[in-house]
Coordinates of C-alpha atoms in Angstrom, one line a residue:
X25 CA 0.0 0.0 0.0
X26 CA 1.7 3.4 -1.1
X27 CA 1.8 6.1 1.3
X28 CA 2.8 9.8 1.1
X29 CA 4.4 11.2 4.2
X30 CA 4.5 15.4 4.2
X31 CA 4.8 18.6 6.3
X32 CA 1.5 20.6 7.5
X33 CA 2.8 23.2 5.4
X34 CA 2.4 20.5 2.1
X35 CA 6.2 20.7 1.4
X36 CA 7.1 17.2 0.6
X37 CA 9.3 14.8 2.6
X38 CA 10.8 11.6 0.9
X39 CA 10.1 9.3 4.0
X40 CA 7.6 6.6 3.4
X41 CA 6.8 3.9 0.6
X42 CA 6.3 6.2 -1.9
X43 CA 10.2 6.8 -1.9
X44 CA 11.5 7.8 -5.0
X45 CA 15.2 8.0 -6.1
X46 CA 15.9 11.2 -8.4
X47 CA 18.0 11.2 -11.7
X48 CA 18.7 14.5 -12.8
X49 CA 17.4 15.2 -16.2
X50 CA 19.9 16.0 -18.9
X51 CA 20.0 19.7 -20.8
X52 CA 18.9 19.0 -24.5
X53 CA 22.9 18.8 -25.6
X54 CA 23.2 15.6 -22.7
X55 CA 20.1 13.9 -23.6
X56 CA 21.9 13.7 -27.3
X57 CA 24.5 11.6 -25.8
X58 CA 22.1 8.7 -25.2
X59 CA 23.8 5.7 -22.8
X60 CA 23.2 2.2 -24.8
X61 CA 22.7 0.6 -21.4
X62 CA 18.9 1.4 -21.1
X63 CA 19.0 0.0 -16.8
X64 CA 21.1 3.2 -16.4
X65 CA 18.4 6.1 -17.7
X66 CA 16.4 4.8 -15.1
X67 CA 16.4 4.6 -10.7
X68 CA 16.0 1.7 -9.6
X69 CA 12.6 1.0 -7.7
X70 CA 12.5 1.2 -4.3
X71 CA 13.2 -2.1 -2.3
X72 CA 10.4 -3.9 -0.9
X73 CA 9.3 -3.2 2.9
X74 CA 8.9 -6.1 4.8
X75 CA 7.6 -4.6 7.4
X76 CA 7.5 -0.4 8.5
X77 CA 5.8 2.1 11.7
X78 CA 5.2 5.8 11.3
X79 CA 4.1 7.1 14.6
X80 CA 3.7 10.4 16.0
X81 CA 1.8 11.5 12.6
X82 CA -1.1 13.3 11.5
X83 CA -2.9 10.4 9.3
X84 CA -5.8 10.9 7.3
X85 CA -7.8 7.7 7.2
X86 CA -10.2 8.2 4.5
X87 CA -12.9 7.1 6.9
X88 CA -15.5 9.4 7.6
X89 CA -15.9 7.8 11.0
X90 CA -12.6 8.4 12.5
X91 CA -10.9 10.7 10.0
X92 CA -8.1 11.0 11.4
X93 CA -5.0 8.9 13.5
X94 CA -0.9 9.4 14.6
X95 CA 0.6 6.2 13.6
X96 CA 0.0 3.5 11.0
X97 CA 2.1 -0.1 10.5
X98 CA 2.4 -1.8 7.3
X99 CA 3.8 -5.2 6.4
X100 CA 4.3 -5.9 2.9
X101 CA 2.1 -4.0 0.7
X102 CA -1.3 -3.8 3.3
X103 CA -2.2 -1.4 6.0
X104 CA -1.9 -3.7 9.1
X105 CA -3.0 -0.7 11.6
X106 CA -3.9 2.6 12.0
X107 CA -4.2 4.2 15.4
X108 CA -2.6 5.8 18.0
X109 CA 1.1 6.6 18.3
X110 CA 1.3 3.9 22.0
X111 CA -1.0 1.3 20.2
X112 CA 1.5 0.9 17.3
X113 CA 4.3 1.1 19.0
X114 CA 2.8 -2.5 21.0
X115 CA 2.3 -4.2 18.0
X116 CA 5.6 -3.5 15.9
X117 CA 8.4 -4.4 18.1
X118 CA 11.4 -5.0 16.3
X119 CA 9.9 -3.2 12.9
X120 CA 11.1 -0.5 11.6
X121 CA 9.8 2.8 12.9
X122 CA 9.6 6.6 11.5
X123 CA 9.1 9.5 13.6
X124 CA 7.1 11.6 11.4
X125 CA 7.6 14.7 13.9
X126 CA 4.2 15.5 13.0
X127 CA 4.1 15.4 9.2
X128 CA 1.2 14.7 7.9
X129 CA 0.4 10.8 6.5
X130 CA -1.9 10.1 3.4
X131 CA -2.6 7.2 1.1
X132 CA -0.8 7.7 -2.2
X133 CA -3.1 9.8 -4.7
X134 CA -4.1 8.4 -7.4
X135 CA -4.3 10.9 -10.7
X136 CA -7.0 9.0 -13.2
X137 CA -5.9 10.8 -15.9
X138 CA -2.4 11.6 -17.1
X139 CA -0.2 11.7 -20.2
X140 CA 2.6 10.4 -18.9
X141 CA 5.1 11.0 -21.5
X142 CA 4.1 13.7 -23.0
X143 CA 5.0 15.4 -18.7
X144 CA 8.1 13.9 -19.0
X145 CA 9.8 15.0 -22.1
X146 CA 7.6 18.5 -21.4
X147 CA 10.0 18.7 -18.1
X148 CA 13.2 19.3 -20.3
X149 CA 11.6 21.2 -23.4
X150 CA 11.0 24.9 -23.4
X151 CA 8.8 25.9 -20.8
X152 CA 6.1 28.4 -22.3
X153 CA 3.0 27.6 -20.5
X154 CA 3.3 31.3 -17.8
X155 CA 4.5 33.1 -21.3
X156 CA 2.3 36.4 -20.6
X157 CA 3.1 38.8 -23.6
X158 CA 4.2 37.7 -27.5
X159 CA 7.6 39.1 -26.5
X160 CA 8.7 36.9 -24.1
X161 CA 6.8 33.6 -26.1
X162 CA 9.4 34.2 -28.4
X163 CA 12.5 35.1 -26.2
X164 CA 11.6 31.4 -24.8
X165 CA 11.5 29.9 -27.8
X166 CA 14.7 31.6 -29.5
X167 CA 16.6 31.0 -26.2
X168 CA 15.4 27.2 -26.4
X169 CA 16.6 26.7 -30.3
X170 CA 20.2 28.5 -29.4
X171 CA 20.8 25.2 -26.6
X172 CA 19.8 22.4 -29.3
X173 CA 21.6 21.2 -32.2
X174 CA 20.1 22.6 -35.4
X175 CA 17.7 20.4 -37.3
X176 CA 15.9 18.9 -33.4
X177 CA 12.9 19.5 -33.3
X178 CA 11.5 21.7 -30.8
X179 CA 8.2 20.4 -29.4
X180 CA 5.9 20.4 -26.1
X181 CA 5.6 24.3 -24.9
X182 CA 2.0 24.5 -23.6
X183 CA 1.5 27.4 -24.4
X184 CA -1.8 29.7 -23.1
X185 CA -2.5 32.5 -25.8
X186 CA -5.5 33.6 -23.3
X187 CA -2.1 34.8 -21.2
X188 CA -1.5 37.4 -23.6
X189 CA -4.9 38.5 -24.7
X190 CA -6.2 35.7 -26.8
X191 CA -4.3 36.2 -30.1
X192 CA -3.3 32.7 -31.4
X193 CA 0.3 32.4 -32.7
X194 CA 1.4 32.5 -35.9
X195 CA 4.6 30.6 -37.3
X196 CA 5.7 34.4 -38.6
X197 CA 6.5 35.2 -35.2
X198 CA 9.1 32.8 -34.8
X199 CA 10.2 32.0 -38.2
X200 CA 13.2 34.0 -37.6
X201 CA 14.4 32.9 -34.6
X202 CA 13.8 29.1 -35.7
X203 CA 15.7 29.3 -38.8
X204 CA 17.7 25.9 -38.4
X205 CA 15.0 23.8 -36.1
X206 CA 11.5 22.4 -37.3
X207 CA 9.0 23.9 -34.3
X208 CA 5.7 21.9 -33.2
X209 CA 4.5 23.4 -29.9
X210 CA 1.2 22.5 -28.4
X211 CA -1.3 24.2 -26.4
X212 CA -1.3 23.6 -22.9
X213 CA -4.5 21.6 -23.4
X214 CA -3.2 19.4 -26.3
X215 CA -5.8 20.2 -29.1
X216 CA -3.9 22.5 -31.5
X217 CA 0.1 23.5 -32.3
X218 CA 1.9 25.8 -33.5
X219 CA 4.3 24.8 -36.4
X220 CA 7.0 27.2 -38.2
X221 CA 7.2 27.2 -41.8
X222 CA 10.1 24.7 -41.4
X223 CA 8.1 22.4 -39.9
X224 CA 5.0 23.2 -42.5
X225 CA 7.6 22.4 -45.2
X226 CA 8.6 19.1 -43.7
X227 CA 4.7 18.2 -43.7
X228 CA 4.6 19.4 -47.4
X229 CA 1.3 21.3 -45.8
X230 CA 0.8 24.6 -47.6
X231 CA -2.5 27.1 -48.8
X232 CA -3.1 24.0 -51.2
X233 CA -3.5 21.6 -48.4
X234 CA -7.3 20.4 -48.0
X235 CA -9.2 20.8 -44.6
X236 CA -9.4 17.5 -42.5
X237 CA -12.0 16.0 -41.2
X238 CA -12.7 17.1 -37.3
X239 CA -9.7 19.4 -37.6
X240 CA -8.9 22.4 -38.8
X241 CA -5.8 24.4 -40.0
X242 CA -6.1 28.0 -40.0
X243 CA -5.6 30.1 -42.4
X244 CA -4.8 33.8 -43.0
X245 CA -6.9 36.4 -44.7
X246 CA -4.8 35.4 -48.1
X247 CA -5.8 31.6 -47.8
X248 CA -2.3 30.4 -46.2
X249 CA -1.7 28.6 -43.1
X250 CA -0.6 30.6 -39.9
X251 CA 1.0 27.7 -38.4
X252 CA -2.3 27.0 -36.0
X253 CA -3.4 23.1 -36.5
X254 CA -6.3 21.8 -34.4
X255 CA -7.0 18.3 -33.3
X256 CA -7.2 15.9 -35.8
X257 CA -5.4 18.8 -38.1
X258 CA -2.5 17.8 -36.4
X259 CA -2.0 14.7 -37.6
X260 CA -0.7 16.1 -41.0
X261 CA 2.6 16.2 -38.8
X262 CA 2.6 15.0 -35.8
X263 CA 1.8 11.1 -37.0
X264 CA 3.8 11.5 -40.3
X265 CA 6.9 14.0 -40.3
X266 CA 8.1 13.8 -36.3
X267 CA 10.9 11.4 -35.7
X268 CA 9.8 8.8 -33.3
X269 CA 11.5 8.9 -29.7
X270 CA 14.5 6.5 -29.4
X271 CA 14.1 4.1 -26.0
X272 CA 17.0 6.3 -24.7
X273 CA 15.0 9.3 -24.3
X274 CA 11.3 7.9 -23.9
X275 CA 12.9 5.8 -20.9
X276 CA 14.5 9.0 -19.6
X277 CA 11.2 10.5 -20.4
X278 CA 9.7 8.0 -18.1
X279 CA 12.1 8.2 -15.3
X280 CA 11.5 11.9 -15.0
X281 CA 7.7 11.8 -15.0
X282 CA 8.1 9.1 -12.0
X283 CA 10.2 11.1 -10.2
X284 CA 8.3 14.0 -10.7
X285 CA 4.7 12.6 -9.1
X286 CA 6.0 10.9 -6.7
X287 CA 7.7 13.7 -5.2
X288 CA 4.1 15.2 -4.9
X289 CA 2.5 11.9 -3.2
X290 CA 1.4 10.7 -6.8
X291 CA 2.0 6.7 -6.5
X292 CA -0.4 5.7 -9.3
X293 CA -1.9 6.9 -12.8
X294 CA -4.2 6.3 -15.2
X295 CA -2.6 6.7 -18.7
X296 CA -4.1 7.7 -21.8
X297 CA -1.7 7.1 -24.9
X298 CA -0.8 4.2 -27.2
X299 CA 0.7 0.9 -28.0
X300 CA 4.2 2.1 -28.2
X301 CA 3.9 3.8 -24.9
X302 CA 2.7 0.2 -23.3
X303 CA 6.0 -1.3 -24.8
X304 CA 8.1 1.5 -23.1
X305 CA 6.1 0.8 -19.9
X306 CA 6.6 -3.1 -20.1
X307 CA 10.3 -2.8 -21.1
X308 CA 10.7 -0.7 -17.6
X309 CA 8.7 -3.1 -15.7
X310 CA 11.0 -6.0 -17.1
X311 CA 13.8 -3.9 -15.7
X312 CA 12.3 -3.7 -12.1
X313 CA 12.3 0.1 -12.5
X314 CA 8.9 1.1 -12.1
X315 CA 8.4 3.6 -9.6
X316 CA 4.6 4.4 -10.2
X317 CA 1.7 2.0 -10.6
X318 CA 0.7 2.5 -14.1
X319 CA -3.0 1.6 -15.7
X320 CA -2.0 2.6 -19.2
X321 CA -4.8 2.9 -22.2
X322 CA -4.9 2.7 -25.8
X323 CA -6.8 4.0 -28.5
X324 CA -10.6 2.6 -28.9
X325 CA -10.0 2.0 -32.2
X326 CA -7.7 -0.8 -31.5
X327 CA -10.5 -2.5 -29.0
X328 CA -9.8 -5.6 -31.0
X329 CA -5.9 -5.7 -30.4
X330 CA -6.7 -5.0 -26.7
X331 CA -9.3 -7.7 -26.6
X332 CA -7.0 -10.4 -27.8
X333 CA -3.7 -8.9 -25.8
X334 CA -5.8 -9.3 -22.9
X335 CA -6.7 -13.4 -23.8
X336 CA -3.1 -13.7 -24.1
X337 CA -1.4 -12.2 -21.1
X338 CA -4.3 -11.0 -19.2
X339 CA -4.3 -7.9 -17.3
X340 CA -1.2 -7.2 -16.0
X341 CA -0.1 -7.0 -12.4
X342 CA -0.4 -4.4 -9.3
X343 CA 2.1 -2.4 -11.3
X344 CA 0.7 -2.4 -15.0
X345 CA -2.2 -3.2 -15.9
X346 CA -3.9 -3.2 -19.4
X347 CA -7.8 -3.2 -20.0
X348 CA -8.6 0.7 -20.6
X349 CA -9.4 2.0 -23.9
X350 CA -9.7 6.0 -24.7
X351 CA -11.5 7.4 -27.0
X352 CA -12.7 11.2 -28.2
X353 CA -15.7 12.6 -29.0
X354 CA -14.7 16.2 -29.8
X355 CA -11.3 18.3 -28.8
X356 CA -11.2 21.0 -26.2
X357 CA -13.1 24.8 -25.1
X358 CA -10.0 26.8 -25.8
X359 CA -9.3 26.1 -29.4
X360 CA -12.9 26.3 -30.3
X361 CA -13.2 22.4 -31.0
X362 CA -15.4 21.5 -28.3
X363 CA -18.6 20.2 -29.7
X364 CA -21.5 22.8 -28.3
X365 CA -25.3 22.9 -28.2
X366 CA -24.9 26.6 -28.8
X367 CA -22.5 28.6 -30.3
X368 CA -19.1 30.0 -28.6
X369 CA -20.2 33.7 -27.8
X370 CA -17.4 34.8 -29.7
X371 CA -17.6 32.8 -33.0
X372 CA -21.4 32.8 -33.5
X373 CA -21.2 30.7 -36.2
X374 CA -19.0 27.9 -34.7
X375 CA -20.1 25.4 -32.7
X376 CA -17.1 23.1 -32.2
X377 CA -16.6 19.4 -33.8
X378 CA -16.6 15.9 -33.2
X379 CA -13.4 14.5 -33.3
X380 CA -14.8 10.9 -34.3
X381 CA -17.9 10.3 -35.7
X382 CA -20.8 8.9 -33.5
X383 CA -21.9 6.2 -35.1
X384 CA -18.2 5.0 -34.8
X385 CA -18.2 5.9 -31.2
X386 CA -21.0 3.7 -31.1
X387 CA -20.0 0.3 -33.1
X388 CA -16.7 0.8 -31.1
X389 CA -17.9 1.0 -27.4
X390 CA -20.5 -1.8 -28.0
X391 CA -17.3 -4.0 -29.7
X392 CA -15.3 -3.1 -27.0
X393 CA -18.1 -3.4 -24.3
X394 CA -19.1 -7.6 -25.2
X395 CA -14.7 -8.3 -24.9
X396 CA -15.2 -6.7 -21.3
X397 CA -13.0 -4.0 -21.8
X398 CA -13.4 -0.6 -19.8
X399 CA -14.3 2.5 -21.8
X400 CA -13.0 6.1 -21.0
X401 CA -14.2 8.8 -23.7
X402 CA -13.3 12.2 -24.2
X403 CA -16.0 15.0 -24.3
X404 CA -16.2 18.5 -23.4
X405 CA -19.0 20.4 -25.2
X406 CA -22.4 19.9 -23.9
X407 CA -23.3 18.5 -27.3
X408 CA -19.8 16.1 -26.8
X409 CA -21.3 14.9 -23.6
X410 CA -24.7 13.9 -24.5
X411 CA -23.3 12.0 -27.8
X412 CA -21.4 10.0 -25.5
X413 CA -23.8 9.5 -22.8
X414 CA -26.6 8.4 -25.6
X415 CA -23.9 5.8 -26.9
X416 CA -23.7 4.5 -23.4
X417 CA -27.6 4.0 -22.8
X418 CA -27.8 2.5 -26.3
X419 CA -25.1 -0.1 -25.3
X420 CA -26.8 -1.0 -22.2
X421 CA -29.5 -1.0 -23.7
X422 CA -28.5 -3.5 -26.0
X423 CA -26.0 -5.8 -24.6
X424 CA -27.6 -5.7 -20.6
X425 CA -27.1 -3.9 -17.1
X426 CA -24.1 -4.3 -15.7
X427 CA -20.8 -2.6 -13.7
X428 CA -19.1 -1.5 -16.7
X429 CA -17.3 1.2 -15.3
X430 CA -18.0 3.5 -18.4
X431 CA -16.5 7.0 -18.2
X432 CA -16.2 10.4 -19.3
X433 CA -13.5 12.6 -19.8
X434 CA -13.5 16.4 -18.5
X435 CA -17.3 16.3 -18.6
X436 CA -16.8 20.0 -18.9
X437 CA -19.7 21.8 -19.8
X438 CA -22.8 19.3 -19.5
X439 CA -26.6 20.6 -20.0
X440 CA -28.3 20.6 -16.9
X441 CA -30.6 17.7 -18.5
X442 CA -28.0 15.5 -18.9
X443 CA -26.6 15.7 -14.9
X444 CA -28.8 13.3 -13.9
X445 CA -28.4 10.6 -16.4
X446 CA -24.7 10.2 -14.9
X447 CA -25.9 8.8 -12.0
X448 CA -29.0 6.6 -14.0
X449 CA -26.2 5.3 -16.2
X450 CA -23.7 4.4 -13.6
X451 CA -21.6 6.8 -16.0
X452 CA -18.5 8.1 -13.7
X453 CA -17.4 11.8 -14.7
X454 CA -13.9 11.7 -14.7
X455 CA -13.0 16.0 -13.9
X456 CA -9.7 16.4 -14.4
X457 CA -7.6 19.9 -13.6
X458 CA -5.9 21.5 -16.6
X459 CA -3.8 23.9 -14.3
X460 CA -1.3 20.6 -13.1
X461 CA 1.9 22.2 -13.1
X462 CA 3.4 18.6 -14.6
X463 CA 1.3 20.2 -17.3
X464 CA -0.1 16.6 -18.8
X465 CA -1.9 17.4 -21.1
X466 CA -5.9 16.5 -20.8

């Protein structure tokens, strides 16, 4: 059983289960130099506790009835007691005991919804997300290119454009200080980048390039693109012109994302990314490295690659576990691709866009639903939220009442109507904070 151990005053102290061991993260010249033994990019994981005391504590039980103890005594990985400091004390003679000096004792938290790499190579790429005027967006990024061989791309950034008035970037702003380094930098919610003309180039995307379905690339008064690509937009380079991650940096990647929430009580997370992510996960579990407790999802699409992975290897262990599958509905509120009942008050002809269409939402949960897999769905618009929620009644509906565990992503901005329907579903609204300062993207 993880536990987080802190101060009263929230600063974090590395006493407890939830040790972790930190590994400095290289500057972007270092993590060039990439070690060929892959056991060395990553700390080791903590060694196992037979048996361990914390007394004189502030414990929060999670129990409504007695919220609240000084001392707790594990053995192995289960909470044998939790009491007072004396009471303890009796039953762990010989065991390994902490005085907490008062610090405050919690169970590790769980975050439900992370992207696990994309906060770890964030942590070493430039840092634009408290960028507040167009100036300094582009001091960051100019000072960023100067530390990186030319020809790496630059990527990450979460950037906030509502920090300096709303005006979206364009890739003329930073053309000329990005001459020698492709640029795709994302919003700090994930749903649309900004690309230099290098990187456009690369993509072969230019004013002849056609509009994508449930994306869009934006365009200047003259017809060419700014740079701006939204949701599945993106996919013009991100899936086709990036180069891949080697294992050197995507287990580096790793190593500083676990280091990084456990260092904030984090012990365990729910991730939302691919296949190739699950290999990077399985290859550090192989190792003995993992530091977190990893659910990790893949793409609904691929329900019936997960369905026949899980016949063959099952779920996985207390450490990873495979079963989740995420999918999206429509993209996010501030790049205008939230699918809404109504329009946004500032674009009165747009109402946002589905990201996949429903009737593929649809054939996908239900496929995925009879394999016994567990679906997690992005939606943010009202008119996102009630797609989704009408897929889930129609695959009750047709396949029988049961514990599914069906969720919903952000379930941002719901009509009032469709609050209710939650609870008759057994539908579990999965809120999630955008203002992390791990910045994973939602």
């Amino acid at each position: 059983m993880p536990i987080f151990v802190s101060s009263i005053t929230g600063r974090p102290a590395r006493i407890g289960l939830s040790l972790a061991l930190s590994l400095a993260w290289p500057t972007p010249a270092q993590a060039m130099q990439q070690p060929t033994d892959a056991r060395s990019l990553l700390a080791p994981a903590p060694a196992p506790v037979a048996a361990l005391a914390i007394v004189n504590a502030r414990v929060w039980t999670g129990d409504p009835r007695r919220p609240w103890a000084d001392a707790v005594l594990v053995r192995g990985d289960r909470i044998e007691a939790v009491g007072s400091s004396a009471e303890v004390k009796k039953r762990a003679s010989g065991v390994r005991t902490i005085d907490a000096k008062g610090m405050m004792v919690a169970p590790g938290f769980i975050d439900a919804h992370v992207h696990f790499f994309d906060g770890g190579f964030a942590l070493s790429s430039v840092q634009l997300r408290d960028a507040g005027t167009k100036a300094e967006f582009i001091r960051r990024i100019k000072a960023y290119a100067a530390s990186v061989p030319a020809g790496t791309w630059i990527l990450n950034g979460d950037w906030d454009h509502t920090t300096w008035g709303g005006d979206l970037p364009e890739r003329s702003w930073i053309d000329s200080v990005t001459p020698n380094n492709p640029v795709w930098i994302n919003r700090l919610d994930g749903h649309m980048s900004l690309a230099n003309s290098l990187a456009l180039r690369a993509a072969k995307i230019d004013r002849t390039t056609k509009d994508v379905d449930g994306g869009t690339i934006v365009r200047d008064a003259a017809g060419e693109p700014t740079g701006i690509l939204k949701d599945n937009a993106m996919d013009l380079i991100s899936a086709a012109r990036i180069p891949d991650p080697s294992l050197a940096l995507s287990l580096r990647a790793l190593d500083s994302a676990m280091t990084y929430v456990s260092a904030r009580g984090v012990t365990s997370v729910d991730h939302m990314g691919g296949w190739g992510d699950l290999a990077i996960f399985e290859r550090a579990h192989a190792m003995g490295a993992l530091r977190t407790r990893i659910s990790a999802a893949v793409p609904l699409s691929t329900w019936a690659r997960l369905r026949d992975t899980v016949a063959a290897r099952g779920r996985g262990d207390a450490w990873l576990r495979i079963g989740g599958l995420k999918g999206f509905v429509d993209g996010s509120l501030g790049s205008h691709t939230a699918a809404m009942l109504e329009p946004f008050s500032d674009a009165p002809d747009d109402r946002g866009l589905f990201v996949t269409p429903p009737n593929d939402l649809y054939a996908w949960t239900l496929a995925a639903d009879k394999a016994g897999l567990q679906v997690m769905v992005h939606a943010i618009g009202d008119s996102a939220i009630r797609t989704q929620l009408n897929v889930y009644e129609r695959v009750e509906r047709e396949d029988g009442a049961r514990d599914r565990r069906f969720r919903i992503e952000h379930a941002q901005h719901i009509a009032p109507s469709d609050i209710p329907r939650f609870a008759a579903l057994g539908v579990i609204a999965s809120v999630i904070s955008l203002v992390l300062a791990f910045a994973f993207r939602a």
